[in-house]
Coordinates of N, CA and C and ligand atoms in Angstrom, one line a residue:
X1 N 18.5 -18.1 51.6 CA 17.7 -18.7 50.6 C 17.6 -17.8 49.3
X2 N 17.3 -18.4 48.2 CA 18.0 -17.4 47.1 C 15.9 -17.4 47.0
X3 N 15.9 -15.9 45.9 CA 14.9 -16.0 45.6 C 13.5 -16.9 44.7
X4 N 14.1 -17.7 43.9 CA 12.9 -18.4 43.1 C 13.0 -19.5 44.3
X5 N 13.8 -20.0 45.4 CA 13.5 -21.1 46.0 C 12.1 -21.6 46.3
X6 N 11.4 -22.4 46.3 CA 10.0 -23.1 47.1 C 10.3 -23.3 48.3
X7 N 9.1 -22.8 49.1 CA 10.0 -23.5 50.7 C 9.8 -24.7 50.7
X8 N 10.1 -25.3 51.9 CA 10.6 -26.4 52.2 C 9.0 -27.1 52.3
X9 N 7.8 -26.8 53.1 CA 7.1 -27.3 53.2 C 6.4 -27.7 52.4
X10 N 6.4 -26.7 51.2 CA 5.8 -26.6 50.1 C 6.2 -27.8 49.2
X11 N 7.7 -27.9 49.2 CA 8.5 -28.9 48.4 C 8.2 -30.6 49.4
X12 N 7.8 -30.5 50.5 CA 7.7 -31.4 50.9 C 6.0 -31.6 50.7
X13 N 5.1 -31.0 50.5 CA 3.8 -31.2 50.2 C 3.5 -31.9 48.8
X14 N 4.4 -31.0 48.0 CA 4.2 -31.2 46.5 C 4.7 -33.1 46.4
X15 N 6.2 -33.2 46.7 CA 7.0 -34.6 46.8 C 5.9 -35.5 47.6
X16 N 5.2 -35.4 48.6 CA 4.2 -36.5 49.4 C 2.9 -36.8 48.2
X17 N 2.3 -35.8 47.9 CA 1.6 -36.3 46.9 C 2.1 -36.6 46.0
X18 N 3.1 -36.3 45.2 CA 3.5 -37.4 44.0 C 3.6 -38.3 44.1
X19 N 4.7 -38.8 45.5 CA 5.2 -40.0 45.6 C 4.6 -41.0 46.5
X20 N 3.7 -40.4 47.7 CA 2.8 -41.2 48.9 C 3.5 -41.6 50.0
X21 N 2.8 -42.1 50.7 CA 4.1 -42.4 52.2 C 5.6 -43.2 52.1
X22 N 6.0 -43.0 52.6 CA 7.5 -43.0 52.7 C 7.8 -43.7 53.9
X23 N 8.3 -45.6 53.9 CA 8.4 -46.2 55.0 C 9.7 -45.7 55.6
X24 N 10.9 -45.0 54.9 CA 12.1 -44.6 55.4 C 12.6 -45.7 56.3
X25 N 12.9 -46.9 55.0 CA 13.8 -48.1 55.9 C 14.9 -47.6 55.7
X26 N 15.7 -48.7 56.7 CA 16.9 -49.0 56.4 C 16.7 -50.2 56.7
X27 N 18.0 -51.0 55.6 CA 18.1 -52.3 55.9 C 18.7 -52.8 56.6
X28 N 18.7 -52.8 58.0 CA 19.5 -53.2 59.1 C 19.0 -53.9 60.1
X29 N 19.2 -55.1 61.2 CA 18.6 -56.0 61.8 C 19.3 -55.6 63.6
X30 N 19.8 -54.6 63.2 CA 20.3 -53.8 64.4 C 20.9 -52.8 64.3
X31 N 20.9 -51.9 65.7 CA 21.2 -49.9 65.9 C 22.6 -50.7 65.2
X32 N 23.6 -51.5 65.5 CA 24.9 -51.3 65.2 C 25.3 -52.0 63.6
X33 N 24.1 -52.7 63.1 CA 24.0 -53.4 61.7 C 23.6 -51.6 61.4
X34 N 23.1 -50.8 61.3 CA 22.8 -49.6 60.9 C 23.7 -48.3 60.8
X35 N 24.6 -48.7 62.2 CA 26.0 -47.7 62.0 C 26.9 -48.0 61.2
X36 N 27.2 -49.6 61.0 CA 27.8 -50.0 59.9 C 27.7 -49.9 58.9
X37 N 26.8 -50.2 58.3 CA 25.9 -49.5 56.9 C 26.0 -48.2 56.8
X38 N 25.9 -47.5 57.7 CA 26.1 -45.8 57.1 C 28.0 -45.6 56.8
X39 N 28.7 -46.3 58.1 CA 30.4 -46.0 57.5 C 30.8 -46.7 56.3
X40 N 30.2 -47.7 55.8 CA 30.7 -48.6 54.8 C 29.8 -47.9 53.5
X41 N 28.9 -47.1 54.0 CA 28.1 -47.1 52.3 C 28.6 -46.0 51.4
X42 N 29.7 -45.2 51.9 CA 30.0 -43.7 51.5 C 31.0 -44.5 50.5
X43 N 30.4 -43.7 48.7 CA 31.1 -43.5 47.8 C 30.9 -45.4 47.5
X44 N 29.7 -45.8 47.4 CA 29.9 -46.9 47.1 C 28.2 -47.8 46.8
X45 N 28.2 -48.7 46.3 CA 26.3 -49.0 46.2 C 26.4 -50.1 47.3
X46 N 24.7 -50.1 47.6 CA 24.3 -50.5 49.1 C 24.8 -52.0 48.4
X47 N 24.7 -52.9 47.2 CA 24.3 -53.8 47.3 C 25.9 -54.4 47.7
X48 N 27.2 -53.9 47.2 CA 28.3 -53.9 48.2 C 28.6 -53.9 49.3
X49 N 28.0 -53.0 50.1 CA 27.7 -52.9 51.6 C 27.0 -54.4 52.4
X50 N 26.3 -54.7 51.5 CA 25.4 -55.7 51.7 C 26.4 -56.6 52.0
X51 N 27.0 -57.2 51.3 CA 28.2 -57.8 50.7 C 29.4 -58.0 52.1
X52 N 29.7 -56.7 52.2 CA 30.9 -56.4 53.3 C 29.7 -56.8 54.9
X53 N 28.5 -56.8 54.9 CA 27.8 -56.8 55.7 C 27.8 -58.5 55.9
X54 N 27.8 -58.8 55.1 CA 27.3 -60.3 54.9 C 28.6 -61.0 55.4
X55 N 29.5 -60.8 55.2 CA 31.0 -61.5 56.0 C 31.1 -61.0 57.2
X56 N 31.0 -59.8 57.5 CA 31.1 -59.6 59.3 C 29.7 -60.7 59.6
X57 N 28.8 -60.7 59.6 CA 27.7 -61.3 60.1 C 28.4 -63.1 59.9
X58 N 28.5 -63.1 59.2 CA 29.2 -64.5 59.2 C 30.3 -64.9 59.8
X59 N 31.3 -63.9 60.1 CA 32.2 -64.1 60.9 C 32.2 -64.0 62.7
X60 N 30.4 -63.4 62.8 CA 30.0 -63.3 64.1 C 30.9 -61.8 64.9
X61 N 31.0 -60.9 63.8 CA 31.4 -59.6 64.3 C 30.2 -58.8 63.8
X62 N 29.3 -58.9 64.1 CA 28.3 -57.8 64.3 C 27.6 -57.4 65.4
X63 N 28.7 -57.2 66.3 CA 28.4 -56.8 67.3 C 29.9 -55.8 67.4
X64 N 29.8 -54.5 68.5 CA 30.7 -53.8 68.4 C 32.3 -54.3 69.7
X65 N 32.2 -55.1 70.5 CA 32.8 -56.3 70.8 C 33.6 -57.4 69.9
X66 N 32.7 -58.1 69.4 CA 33.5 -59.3 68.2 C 34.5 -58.1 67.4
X67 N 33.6 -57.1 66.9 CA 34.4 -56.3 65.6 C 35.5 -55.6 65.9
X68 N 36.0 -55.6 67.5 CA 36.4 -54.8 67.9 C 37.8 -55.5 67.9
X69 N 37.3 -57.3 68.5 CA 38.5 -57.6 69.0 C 38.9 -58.1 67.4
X70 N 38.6 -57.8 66.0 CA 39.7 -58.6 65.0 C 41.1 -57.4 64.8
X71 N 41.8 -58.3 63.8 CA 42.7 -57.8 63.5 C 42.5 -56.7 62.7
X72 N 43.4 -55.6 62.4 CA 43.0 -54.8 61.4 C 43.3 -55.8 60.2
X73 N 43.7 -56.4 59.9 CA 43.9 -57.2 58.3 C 42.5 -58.1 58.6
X74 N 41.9 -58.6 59.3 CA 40.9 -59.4 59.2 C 39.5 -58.5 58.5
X75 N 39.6 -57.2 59.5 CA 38.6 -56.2 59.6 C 38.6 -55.9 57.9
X76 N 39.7 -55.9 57.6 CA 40.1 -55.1 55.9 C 39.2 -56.3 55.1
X77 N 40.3 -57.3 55.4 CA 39.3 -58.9 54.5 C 37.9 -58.6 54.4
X78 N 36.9 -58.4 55.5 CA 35.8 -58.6 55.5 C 34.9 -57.7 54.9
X79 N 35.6 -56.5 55.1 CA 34.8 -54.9 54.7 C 35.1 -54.9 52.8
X80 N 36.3 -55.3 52.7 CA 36.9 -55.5 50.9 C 36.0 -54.8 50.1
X81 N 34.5 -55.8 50.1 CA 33.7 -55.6 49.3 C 32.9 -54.4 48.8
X82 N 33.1 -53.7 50.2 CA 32.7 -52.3 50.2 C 33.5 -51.0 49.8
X83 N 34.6 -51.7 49.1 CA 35.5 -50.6 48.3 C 36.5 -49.6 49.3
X84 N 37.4 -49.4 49.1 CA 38.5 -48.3 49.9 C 39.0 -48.9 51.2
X85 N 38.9 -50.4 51.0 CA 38.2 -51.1 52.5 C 39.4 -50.8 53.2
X86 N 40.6 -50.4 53.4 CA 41.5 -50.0 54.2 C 41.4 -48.6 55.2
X87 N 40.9 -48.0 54.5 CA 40.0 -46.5 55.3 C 38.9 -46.9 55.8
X88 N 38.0 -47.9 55.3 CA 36.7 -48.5 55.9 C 37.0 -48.9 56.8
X89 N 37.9 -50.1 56.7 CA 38.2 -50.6 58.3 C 38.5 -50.0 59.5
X90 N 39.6 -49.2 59.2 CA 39.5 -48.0 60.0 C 38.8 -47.6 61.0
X91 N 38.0 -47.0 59.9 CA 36.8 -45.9 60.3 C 36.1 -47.3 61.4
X92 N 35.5 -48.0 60.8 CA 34.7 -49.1 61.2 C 35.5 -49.2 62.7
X93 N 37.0 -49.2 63.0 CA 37.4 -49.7 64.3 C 37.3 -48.6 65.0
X94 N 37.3 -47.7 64.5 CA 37.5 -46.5 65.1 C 36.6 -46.4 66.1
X95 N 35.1 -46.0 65.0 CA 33.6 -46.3 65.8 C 33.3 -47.3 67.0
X96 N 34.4 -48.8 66.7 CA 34.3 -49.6 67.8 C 35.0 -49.6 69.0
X97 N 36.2 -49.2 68.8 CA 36.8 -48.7 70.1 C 36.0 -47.7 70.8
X98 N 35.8 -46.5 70.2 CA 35.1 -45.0 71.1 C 33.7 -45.7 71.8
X99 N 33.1 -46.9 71.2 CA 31.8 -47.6 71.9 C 32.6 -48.7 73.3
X100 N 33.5 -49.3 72.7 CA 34.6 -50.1 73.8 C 35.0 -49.2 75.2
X101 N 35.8 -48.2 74.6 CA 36.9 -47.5 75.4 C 35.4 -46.5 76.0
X102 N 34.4 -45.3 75.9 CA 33.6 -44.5 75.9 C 33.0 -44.8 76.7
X103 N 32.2 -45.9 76.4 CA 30.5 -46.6 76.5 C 30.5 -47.8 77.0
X104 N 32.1 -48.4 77.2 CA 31.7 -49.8 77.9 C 31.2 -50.5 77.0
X105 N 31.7 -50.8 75.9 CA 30.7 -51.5 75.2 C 29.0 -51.3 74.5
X106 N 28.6 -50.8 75.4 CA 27.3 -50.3 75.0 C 26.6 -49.4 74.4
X107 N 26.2 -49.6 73.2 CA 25.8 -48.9 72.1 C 25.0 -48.1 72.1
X108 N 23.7 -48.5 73.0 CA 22.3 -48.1 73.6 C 22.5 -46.8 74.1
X109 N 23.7 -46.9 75.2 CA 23.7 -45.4 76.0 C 24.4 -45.0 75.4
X110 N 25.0 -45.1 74.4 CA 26.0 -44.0 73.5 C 24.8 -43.2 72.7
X111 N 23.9 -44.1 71.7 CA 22.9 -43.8 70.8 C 21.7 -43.0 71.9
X112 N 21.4 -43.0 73.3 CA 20.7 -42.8 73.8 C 21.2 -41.2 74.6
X113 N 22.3 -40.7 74.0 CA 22.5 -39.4 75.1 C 21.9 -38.4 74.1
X114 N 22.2 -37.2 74.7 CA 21.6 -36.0 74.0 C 22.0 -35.8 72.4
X115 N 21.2 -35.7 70.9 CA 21.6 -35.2 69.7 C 22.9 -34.7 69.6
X116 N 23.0 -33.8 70.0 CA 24.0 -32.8 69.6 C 25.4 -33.1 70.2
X117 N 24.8 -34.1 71.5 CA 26.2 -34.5 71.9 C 27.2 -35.7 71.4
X118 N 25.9 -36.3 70.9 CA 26.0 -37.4 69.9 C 26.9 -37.3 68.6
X119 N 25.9 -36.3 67.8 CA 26.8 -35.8 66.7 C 28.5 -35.4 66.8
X120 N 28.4 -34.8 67.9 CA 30.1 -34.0 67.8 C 30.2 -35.3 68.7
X121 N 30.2 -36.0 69.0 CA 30.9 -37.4 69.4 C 31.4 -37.6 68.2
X122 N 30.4 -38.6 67.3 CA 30.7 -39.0 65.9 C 31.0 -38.5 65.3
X123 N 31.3 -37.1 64.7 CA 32.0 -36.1 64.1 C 33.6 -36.5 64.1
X124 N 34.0 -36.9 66.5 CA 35.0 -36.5 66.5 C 35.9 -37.9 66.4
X125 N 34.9 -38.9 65.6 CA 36.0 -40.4 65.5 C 36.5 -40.1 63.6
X126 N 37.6 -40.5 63.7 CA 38.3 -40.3 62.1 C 37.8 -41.0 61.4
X127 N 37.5 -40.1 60.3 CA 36.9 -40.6 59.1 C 35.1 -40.5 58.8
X128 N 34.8 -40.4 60.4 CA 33.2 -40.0 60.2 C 32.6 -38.7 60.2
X129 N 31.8 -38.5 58.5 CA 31.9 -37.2 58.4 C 30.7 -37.1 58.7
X130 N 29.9 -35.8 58.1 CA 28.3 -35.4 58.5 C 27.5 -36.2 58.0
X131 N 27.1 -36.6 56.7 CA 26.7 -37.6 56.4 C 26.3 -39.0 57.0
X132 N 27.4 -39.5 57.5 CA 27.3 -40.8 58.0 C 26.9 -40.4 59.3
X133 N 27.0 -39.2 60.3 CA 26.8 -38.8 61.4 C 25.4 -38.6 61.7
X134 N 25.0 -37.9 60.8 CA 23.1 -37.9 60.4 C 22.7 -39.2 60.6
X135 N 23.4 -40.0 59.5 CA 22.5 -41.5 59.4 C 22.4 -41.6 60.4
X136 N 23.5 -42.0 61.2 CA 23.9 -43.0 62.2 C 22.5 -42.3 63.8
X137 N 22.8 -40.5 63.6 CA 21.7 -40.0 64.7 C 19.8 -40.2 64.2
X138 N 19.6 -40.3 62.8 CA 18.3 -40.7 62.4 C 17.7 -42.2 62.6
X139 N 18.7 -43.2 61.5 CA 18.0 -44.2 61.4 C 18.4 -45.3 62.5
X140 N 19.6 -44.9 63.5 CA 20.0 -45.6 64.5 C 19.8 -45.5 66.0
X141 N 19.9 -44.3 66.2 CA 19.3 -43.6 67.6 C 17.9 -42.7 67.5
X142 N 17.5 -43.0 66.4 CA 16.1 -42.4 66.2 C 15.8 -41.0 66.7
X143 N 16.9 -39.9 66.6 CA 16.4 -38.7 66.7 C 16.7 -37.8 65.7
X144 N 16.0 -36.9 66.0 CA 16.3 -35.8 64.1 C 17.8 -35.5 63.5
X145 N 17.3 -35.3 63.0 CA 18.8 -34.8 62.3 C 18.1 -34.9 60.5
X146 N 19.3 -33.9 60.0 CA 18.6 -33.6 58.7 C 20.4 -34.2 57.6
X147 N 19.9 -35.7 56.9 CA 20.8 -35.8 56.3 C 20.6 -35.9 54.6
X148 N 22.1 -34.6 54.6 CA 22.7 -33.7 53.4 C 23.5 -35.0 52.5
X149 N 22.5 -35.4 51.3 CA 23.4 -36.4 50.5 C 23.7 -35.9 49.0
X150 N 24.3 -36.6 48.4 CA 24.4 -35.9 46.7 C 23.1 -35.8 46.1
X151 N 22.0 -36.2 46.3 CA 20.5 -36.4 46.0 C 20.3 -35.1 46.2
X152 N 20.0 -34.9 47.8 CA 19.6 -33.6 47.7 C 20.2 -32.6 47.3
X153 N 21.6 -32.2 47.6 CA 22.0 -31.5 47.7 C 21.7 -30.8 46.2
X154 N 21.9 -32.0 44.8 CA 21.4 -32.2 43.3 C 19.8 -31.1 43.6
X155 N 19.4 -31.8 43.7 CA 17.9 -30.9 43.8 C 18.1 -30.0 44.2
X156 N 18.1 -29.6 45.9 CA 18.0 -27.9 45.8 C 18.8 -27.0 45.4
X157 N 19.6 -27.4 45.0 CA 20.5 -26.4 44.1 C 19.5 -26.3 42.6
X158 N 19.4 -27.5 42.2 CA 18.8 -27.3 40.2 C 16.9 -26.6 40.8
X159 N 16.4 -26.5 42.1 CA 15.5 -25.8 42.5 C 15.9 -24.4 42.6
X160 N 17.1 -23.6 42.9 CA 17.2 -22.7 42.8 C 17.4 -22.3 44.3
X161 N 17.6 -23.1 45.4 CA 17.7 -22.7 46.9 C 18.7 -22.1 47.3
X162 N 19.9 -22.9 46.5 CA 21.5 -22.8 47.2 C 22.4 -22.5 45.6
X163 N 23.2 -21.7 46.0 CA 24.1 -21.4 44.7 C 25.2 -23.0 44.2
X164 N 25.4 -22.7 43.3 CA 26.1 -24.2 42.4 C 27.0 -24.8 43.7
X165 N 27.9 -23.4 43.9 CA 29.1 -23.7 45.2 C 29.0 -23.8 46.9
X166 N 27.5 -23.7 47.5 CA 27.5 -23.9 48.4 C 27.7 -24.9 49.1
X167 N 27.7 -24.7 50.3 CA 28.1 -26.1 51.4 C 27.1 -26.8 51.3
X168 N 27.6 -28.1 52.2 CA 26.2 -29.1 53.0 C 26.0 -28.2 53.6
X169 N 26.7 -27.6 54.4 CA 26.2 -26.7 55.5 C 24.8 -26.0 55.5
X170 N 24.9 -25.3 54.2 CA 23.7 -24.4 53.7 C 22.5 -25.2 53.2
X171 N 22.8 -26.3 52.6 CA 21.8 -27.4 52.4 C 21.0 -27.6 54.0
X172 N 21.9 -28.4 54.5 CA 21.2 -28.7 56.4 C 20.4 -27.6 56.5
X173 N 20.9 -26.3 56.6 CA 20.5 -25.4 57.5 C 18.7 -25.2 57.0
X174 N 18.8 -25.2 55.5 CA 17.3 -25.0 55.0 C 16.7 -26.0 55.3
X175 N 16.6 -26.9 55.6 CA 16.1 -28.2 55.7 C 15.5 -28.0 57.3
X176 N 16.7 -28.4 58.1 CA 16.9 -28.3 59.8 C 16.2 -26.7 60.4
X177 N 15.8 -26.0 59.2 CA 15.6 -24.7 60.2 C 14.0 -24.2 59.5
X178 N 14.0 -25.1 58.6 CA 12.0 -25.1 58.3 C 11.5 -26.4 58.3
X179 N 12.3 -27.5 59.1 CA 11.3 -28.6 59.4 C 11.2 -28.8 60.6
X180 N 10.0 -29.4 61.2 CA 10.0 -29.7 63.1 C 11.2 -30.8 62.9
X181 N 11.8 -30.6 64.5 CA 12.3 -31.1 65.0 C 12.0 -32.5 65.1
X182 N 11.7 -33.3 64.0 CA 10.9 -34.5 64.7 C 11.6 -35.7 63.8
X183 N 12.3 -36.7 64.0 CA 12.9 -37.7 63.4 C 12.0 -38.5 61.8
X184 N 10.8 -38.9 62.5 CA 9.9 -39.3 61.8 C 9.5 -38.3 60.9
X185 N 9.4 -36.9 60.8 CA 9.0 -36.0 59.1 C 10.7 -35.7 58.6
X186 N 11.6 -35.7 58.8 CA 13.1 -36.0 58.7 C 13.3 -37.0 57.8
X187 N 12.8 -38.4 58.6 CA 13.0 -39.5 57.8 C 12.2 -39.6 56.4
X188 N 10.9 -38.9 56.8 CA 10.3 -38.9 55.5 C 10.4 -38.3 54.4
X189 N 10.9 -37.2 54.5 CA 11.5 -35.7 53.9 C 12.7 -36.6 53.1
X190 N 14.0 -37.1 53.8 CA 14.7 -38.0 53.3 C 14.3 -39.1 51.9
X191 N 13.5 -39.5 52.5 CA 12.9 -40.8 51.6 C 12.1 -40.1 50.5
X192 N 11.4 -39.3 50.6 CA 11.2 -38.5 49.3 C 12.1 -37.8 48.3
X193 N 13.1 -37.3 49.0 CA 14.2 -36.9 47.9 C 14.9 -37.7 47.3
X194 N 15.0 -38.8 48.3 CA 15.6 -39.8 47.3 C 14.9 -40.5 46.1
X195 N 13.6 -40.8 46.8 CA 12.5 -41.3 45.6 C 12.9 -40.4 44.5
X196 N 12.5 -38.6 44.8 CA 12.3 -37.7 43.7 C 13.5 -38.1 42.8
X197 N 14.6 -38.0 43.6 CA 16.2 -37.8 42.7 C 16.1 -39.2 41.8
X198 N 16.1 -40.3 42.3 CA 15.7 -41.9 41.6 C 14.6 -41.9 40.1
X199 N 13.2 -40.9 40.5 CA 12.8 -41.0 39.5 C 13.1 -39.7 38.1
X200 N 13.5 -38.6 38.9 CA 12.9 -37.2 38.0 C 14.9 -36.8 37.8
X201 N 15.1 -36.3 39.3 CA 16.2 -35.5 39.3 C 17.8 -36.3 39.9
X202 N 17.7 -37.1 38.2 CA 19.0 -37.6 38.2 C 20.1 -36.8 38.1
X203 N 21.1 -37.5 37.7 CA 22.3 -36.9 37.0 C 22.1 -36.0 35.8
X204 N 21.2 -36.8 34.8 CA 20.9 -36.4 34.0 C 19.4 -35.9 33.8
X205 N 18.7 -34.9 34.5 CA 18.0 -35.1 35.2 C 16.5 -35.6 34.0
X206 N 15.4 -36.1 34.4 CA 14.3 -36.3 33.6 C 13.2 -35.6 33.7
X207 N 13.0 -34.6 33.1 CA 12.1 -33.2 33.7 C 10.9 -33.5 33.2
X208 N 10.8 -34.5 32.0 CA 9.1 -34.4 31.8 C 8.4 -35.2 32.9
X209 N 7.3 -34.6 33.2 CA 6.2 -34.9 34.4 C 6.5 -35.1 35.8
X210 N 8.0 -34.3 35.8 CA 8.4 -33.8 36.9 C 7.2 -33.3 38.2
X211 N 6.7 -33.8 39.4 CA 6.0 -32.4 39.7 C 6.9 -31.3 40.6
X212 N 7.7 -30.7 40.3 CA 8.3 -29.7 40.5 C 8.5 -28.8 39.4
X213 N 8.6 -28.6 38.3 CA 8.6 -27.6 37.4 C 8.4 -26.7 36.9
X214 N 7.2 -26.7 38.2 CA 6.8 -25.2 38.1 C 7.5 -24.2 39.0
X215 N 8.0 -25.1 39.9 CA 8.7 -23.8 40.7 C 10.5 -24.1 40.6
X216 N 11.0 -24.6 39.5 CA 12.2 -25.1 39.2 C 13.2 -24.3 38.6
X217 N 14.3 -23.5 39.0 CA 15.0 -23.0 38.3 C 15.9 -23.3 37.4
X218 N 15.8 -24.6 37.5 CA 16.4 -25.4 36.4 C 15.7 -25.6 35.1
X219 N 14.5 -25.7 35.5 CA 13.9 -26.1 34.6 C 13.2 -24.6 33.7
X220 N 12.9 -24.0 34.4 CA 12.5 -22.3 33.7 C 13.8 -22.2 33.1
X221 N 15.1 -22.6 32.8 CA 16.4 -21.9 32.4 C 16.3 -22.8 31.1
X222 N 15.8 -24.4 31.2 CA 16.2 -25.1 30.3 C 15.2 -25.5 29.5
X223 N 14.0 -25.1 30.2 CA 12.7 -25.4 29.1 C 12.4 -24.9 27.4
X224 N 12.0 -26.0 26.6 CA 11.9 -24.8 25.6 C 11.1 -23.7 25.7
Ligands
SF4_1 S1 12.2 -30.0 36.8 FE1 14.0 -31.3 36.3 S2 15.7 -30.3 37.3 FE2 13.8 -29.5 38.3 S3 13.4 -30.8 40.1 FE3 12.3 -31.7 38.3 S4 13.7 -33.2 37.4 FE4 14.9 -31.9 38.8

């Protein structure tokens, strides 16, 4: 941790009162409407996903079974909407076989075994990286995990935590190694950074009435 960083709890105190509770949805009507959403949403807007979501569900592949048995040119058709859709599909069959061929089909005891064994499962099918592997262990199998997106990783860097060039790696670890182990302050911690990054710490970022700027190394560098 570099020195002007805030800790983590501190940054998560300050973010709850600015922003207030944090329902930490996702829009999904199932564990496997929710794995799909996380492989289809990388490098692309949810309301696309939506979109690529909205033709499997119509086509009666939203289930890891139906989706499993189309064709890869079908699987491509449907996903389209969600951009790179030929690597999407992929990835997408990928996920369904390892639940087919693994798990028997069943999703529940896949999402239901130990975290960590979970993760380097999902790690080890092509094309699913940490990102989507987080979602998929937070908002689908409901256990912790700390997911590293361009949002945060934006913030604690322009906070002064992590140098310009560091990993996700180093992002997680601050996060995962001063917050409890508990899905539910995870999910919330999530949902506030994104709120933050949405209102204050854009691209470009909007620093008046920020509440962070007092402990911001971005902002002590660029203030007048
Ligand atoms: S002061 Fe500016 S750069 Fe710093 S966290 Fe707030 S919005 Fe981001």
């Amino acid at each position: 941790m570099m020195n002007d960083c805030p800790t983590i709890p501190w940054l998560h105190e300050r973010l709850a009162a600015a922003y207030g509770p944090q329902t930490a949805w996702w829009p999904a009507e199932s564990p496997f409407e929710v794995c799909v959403g996380a492989i289809l949403v990388q490098h692309t807007t949810w309301q696309q996903v939506a979109r690529a979501i909205a033709n499997l569900k119509a086509a009666g592949a939203l289930d890891p079974t139906a989706a499993f048995a189309l064709s890869a040119e079908t699987m491509e058709n449907l996903v389209r909407p969600s951009g790179t859709f030929r690597q999407k599909a992929r990835r997408l069959a990928g996920f369904c076989r390892q639940i087919m061929t693994r798990w028997d089909g069943d999703l529940a005891a896949m999402l239901g075994q130990d975290g960590v064994m979970l993760r380097a499962e999902l790690l080890g099918i092509w094309g699913i990286g940490e990102e989507t592997a987080d979602a998929i262990l937070l908002f689908a199998a409901h256990q912790p995990a700390f997911i590293v997106d361009t949002y945060t990783a934006r913030i604690v860097r322009r906070l002064g935590c992590v140098a310009d060039d560091n990993t996700r790696h180093a992002v997680r670890s601050l996060f995962t190694d001063a917050l409890p182990h508990d899905a539910a302050i995870m999910r919330e911690m999530h949902a506030l950074l994104v709120t933050h990054a949405k209102a204050h710490c854009r691209a470009t970022p909007l620093c008046s009435g920020c509440p962070l700027t007092d402990r911001c190394a971005y902002w002590k560098e660029h203030a007048a």
